[in-house]
PDB file of N, CA and C in Angstrom:
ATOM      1  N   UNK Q   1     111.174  94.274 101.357  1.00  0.00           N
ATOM      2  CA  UNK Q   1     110.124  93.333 101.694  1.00  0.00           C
ATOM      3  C   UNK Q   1     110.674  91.931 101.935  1.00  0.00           C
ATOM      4  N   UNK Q   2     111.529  91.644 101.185  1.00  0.00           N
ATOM      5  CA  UNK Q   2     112.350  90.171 101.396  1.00  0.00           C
ATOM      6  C   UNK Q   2     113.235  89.540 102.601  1.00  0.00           C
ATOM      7  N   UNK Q   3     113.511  91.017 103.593  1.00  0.00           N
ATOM      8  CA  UNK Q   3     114.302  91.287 104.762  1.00  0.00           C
ATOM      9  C   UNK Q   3     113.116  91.280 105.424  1.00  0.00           C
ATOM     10  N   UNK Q   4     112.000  91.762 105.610  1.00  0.00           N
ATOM     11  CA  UNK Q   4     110.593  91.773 106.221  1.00  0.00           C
ATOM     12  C   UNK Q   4     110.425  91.136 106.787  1.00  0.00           C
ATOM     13  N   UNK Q   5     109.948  89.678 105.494  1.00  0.00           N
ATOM     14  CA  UNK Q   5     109.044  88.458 105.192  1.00  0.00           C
ATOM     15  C   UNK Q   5     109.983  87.541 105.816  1.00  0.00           C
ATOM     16  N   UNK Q   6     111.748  87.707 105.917  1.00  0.00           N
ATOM     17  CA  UNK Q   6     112.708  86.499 106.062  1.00  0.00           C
ATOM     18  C   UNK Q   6     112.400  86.437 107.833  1.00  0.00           C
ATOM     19  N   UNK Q   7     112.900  88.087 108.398  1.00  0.00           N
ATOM     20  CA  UNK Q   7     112.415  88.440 110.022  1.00  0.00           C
ATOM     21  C   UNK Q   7     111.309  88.490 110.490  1.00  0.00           C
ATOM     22  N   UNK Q   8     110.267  88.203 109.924  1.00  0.00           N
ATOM     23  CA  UNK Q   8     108.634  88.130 110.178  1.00  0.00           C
ATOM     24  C   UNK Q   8     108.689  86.611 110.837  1.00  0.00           C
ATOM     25  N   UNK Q   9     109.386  85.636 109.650  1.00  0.00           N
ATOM     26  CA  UNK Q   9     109.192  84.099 110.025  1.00  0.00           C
ATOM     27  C   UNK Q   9     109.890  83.788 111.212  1.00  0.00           C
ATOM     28  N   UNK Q  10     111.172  84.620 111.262  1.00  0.00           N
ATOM     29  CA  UNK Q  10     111.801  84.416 112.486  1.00  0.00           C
ATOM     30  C   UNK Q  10     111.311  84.466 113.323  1.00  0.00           C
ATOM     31  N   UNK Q  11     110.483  85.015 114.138  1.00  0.00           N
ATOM     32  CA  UNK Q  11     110.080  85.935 115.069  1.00  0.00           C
ATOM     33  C   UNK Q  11     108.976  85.162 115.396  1.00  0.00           C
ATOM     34  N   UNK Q  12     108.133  84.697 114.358  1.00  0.00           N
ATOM     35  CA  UNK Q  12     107.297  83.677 114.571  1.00  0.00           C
ATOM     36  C   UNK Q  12     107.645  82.027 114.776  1.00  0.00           C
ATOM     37  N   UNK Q  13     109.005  81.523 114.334  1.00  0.00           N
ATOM     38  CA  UNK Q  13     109.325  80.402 114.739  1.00  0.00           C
ATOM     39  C   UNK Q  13     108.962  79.712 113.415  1.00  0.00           C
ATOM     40  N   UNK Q  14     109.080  80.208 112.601  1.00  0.00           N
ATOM     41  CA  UNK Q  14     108.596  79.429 111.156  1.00  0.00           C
ATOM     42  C   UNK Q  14     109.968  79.459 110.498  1.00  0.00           C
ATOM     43  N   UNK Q  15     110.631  78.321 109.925  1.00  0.00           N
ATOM     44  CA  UNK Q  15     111.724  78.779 108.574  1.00  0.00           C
ATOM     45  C   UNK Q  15     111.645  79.560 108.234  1.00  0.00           C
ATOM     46  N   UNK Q  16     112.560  80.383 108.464  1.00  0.00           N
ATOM     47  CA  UNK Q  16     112.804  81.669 106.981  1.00  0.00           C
ATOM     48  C   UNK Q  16     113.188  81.085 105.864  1.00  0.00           C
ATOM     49  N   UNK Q  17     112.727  82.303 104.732  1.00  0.00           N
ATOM     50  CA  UNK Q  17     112.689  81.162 103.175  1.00  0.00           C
ATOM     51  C   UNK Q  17     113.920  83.065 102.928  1.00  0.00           C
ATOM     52  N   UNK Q  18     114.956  81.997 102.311  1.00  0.00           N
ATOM     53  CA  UNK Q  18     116.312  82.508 101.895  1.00  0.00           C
ATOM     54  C   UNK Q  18     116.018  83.789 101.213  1.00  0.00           C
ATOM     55  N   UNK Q  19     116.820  85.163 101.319  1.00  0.00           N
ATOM     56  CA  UNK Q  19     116.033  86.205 100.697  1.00  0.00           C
ATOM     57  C   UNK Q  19     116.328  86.032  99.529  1.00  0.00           C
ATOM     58  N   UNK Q  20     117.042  85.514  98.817  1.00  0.00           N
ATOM     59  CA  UNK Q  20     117.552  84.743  97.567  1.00  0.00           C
ATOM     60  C   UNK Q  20     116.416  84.518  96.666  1.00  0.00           C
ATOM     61  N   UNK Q  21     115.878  83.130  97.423  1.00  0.00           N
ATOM     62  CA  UNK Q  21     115.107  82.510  96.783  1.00  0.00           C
ATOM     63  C   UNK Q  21     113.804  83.882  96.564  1.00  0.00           C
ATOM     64  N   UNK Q  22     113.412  84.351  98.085  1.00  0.00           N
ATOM     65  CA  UNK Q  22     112.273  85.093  97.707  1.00  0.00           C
ATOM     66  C   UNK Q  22     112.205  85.987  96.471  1.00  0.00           C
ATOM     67  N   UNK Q  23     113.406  86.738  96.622  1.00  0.00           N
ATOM     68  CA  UNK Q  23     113.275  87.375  94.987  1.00  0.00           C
ATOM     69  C   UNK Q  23     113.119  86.582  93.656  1.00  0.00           C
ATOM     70  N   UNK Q  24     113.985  85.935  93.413  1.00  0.00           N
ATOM     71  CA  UNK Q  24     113.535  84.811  92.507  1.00  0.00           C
ATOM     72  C   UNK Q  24     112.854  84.444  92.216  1.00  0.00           C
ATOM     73  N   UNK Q  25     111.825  83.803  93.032  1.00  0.00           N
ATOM     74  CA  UNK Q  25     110.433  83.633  93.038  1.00  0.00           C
ATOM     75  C   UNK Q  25     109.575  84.901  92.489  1.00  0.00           C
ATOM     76  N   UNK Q  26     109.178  86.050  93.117  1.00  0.00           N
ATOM     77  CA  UNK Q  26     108.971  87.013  92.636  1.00  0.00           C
ATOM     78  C   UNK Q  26     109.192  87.301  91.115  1.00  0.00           C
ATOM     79  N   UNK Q  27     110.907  87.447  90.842  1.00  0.00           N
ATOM     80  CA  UNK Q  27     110.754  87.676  89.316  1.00  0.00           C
ATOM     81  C   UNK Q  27     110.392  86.901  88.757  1.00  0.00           C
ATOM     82  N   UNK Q  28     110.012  85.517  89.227  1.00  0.00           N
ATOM     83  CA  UNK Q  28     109.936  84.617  88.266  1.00  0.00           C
ATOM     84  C   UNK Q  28     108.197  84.499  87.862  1.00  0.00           C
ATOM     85  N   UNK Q  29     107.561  84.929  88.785  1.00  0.00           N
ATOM     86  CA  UNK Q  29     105.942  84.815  88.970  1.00  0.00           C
ATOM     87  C   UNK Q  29     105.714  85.883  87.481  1.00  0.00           C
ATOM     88  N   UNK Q  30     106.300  87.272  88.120  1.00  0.00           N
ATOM     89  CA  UNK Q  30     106.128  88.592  87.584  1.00  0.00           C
ATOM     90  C   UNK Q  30     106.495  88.439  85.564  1.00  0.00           C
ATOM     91  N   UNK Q  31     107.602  87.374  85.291  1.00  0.00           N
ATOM     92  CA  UNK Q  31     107.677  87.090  84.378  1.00  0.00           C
ATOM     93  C   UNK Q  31     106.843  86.498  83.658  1.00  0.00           C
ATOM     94  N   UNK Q  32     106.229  85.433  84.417  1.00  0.00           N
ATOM     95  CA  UNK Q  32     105.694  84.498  83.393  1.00  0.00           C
ATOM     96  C   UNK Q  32     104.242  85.455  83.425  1.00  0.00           C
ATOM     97  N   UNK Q  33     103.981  85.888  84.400  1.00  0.00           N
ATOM     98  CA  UNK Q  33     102.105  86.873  84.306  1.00  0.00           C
ATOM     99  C   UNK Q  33     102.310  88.447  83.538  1.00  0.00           C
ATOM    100  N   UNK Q  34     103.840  88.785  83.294  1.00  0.00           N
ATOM    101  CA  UNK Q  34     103.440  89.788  82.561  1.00  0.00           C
ATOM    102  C   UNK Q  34     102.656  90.325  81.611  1.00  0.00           C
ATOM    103  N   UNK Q  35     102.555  89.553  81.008  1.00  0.00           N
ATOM    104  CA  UNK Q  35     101.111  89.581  79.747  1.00  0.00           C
ATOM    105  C   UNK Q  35     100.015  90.331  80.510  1.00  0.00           C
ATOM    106  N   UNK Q  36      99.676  89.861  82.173  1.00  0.00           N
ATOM    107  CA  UNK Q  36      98.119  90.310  82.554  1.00  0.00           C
ATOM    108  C   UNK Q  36      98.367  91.165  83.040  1.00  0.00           C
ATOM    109  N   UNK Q  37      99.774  92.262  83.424  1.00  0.00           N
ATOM    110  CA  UNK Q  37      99.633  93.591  83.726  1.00  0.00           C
ATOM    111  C   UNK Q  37      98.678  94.778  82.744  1.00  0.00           C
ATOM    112  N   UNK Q  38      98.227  95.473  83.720  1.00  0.00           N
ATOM    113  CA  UNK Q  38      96.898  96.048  83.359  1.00  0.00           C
ATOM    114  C   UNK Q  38      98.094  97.641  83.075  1.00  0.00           C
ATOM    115  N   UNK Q  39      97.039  98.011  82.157  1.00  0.00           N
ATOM    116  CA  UNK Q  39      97.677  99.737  81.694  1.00  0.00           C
ATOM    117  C   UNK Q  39      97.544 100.592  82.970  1.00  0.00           C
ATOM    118  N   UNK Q  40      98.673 100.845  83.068  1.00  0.00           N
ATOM    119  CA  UNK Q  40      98.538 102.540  83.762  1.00  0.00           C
ATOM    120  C   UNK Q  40      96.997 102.909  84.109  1.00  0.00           C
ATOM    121  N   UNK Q  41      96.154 103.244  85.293  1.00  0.00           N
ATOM    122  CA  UNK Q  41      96.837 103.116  86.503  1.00  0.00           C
ATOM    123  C   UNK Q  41      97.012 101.875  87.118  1.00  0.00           C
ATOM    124  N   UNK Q  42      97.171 100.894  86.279  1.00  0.00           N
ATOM    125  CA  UNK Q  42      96.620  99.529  87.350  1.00  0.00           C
ATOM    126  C   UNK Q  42      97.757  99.375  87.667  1.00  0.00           C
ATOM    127  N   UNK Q  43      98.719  98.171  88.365  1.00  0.00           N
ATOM    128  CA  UNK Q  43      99.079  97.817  89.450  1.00  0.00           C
ATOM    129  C   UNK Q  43      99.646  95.821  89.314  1.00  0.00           C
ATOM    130  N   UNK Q  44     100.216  95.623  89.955  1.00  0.00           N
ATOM    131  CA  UNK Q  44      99.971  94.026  90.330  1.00  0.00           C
ATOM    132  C   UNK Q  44     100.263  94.048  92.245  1.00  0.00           C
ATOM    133  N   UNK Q  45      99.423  93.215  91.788  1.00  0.00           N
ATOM    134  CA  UNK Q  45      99.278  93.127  93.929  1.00  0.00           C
ATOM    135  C   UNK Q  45     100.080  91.351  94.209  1.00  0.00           C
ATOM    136  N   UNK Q  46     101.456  91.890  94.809  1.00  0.00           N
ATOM    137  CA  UNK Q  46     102.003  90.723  95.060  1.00  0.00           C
ATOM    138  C   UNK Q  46     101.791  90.377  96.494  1.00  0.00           C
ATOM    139  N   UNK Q  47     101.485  88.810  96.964  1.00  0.00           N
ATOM    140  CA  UNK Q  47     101.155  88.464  97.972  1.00  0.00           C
ATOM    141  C   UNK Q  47     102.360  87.628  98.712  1.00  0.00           C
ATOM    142  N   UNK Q  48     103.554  87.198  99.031  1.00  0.00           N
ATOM    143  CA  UNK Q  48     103.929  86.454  99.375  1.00  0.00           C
ATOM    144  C   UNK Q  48     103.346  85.722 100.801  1.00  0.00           C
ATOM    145  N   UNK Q  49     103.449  84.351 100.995  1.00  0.00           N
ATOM    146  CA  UNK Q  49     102.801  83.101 101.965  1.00  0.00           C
ATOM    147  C   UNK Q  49     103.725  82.190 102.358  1.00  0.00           C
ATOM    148  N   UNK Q  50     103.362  82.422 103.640  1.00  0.00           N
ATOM    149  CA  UNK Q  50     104.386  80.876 104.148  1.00  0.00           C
ATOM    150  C   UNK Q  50     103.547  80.444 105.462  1.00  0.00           C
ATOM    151  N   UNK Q  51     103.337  78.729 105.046  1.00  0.00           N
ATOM    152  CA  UNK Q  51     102.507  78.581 105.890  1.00  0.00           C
ATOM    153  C   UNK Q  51     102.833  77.281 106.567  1.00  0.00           C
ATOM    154  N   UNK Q  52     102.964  76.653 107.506  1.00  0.00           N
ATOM    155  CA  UNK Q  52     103.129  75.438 108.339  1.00  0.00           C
ATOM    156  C   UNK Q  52     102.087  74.258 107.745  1.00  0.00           C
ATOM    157  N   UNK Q  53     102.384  73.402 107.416  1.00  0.00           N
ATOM    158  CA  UNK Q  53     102.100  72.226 106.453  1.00  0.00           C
ATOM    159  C   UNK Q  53     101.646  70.813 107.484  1.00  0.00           C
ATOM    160  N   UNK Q  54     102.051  70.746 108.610  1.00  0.00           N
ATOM    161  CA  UNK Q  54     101.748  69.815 109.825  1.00  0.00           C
ATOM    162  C   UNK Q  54     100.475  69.728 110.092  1.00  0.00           C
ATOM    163  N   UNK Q  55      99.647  68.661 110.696  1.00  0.00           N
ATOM    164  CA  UNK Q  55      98.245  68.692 111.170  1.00  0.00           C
ATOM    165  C   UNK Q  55      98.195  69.253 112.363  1.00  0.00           C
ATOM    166  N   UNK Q  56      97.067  69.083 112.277  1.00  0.00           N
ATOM    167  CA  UNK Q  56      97.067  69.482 113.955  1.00  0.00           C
ATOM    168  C   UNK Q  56      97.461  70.589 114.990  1.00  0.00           C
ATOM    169  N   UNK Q  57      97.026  71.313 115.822  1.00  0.00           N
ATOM    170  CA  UNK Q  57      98.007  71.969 116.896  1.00  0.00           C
ATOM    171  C   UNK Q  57      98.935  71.482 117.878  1.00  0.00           C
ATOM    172  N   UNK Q  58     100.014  71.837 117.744  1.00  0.00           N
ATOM    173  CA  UNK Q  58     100.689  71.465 118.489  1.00  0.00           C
ATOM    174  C   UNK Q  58     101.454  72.195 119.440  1.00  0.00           C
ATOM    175  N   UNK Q  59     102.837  72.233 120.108  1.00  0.00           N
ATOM    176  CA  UNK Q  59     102.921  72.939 121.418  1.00  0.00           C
ATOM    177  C   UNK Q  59     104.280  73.630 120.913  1.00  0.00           C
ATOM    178  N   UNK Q  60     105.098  72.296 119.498  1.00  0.00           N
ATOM    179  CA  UNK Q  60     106.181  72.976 118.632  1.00  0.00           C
ATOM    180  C   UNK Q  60     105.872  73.604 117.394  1.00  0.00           C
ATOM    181  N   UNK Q  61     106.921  74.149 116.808  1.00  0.00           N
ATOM    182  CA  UNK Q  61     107.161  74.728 115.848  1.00  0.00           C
ATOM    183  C   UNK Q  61     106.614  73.619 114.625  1.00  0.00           C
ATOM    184  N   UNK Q  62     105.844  74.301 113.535  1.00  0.00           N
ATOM    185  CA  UNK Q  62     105.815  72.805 112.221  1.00  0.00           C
ATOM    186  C   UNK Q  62     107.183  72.172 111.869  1.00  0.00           C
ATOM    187  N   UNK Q  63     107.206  71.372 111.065  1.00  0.00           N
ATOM    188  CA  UNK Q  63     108.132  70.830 110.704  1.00  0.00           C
ATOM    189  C   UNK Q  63     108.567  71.214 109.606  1.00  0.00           C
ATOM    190  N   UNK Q  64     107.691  71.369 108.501  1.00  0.00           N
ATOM    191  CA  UNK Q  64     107.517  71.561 107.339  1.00  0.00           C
ATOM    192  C   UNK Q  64     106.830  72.889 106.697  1.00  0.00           C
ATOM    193  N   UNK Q  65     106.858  73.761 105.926  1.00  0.00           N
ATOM    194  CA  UNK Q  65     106.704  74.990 105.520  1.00  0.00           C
ATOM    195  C   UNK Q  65     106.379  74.679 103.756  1.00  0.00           C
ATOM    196  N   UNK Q  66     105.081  75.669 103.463  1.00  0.00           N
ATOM    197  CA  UNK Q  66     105.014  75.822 101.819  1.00  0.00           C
ATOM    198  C   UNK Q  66     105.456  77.418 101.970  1.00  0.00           C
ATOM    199  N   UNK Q  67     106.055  77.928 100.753  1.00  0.00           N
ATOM    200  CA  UNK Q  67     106.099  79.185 100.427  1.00  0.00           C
ATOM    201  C   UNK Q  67     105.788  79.576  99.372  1.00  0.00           C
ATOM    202  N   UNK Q  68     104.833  80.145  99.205  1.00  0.00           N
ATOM    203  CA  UNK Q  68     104.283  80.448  97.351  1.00  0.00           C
ATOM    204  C   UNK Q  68     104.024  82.370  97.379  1.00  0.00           C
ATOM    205  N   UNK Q  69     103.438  82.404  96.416  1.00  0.00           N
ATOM    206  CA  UNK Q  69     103.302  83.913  95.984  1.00  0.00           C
ATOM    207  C   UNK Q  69     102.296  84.054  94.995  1.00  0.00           C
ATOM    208  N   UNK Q  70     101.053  85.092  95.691  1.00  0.00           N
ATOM    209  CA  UNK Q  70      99.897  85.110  95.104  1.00  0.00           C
ATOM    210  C   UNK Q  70     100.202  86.772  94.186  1.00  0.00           C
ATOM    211  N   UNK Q  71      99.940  86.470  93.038  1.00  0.00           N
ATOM    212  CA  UNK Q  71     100.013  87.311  91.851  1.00  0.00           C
ATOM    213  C   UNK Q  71      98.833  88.127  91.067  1.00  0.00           C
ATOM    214  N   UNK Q  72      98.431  89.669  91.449  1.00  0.00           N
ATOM    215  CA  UNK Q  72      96.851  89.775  90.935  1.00  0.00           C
ATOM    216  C   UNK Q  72      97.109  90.786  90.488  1.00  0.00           C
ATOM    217  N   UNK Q  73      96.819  91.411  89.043  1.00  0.00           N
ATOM    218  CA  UNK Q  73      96.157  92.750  88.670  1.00  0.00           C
ATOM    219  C   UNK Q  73      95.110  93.055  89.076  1.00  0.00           C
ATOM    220  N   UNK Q  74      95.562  94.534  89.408  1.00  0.00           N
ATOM    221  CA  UNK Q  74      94.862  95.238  89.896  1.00  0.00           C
ATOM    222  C   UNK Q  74      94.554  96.505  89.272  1.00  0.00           C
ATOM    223  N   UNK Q  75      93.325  97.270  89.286  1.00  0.00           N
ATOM    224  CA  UNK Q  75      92.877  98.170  88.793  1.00  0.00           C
ATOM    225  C   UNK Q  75      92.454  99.666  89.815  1.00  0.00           C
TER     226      UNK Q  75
END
């Protein structure tokens, strides 16, 4: 998924965010929310996001990029 998400941005003209970091991020989410993993059968539904931070439409690429990671048990 980290090879995915890095060639997804490419392709779209957005920074790729380092596959490095993406895992990292990941374990690091997955760590601190372990507590709210749900029993067998549940699940956690990881979301990773990267989104262009600039106003406006424009004709270039943003300048600037957030990358976060949405974290949910699931049932």
């Amino acid at each position: 998924n980290a090879e995915r998400f890095y060639y997804s941005a490419q392709r779209t003209g957005m920074e790729p965010v380092p596959i490095e970091l993406f895992l990292e991020a990941i374990k690091a989410l997955v760590a601190v929310d372990e507590d709210f993993a749900l029993p067998q059968p549940g699940s956690m539904y990881i979301r990773p996001c990267l989104i262009p931070l600039d106003r406006g439409v424009s004709y270039r690429a943003s300048l600037d990029y957030r990358f976060f990671v949405i974290l949910c048990a699931v049932k």
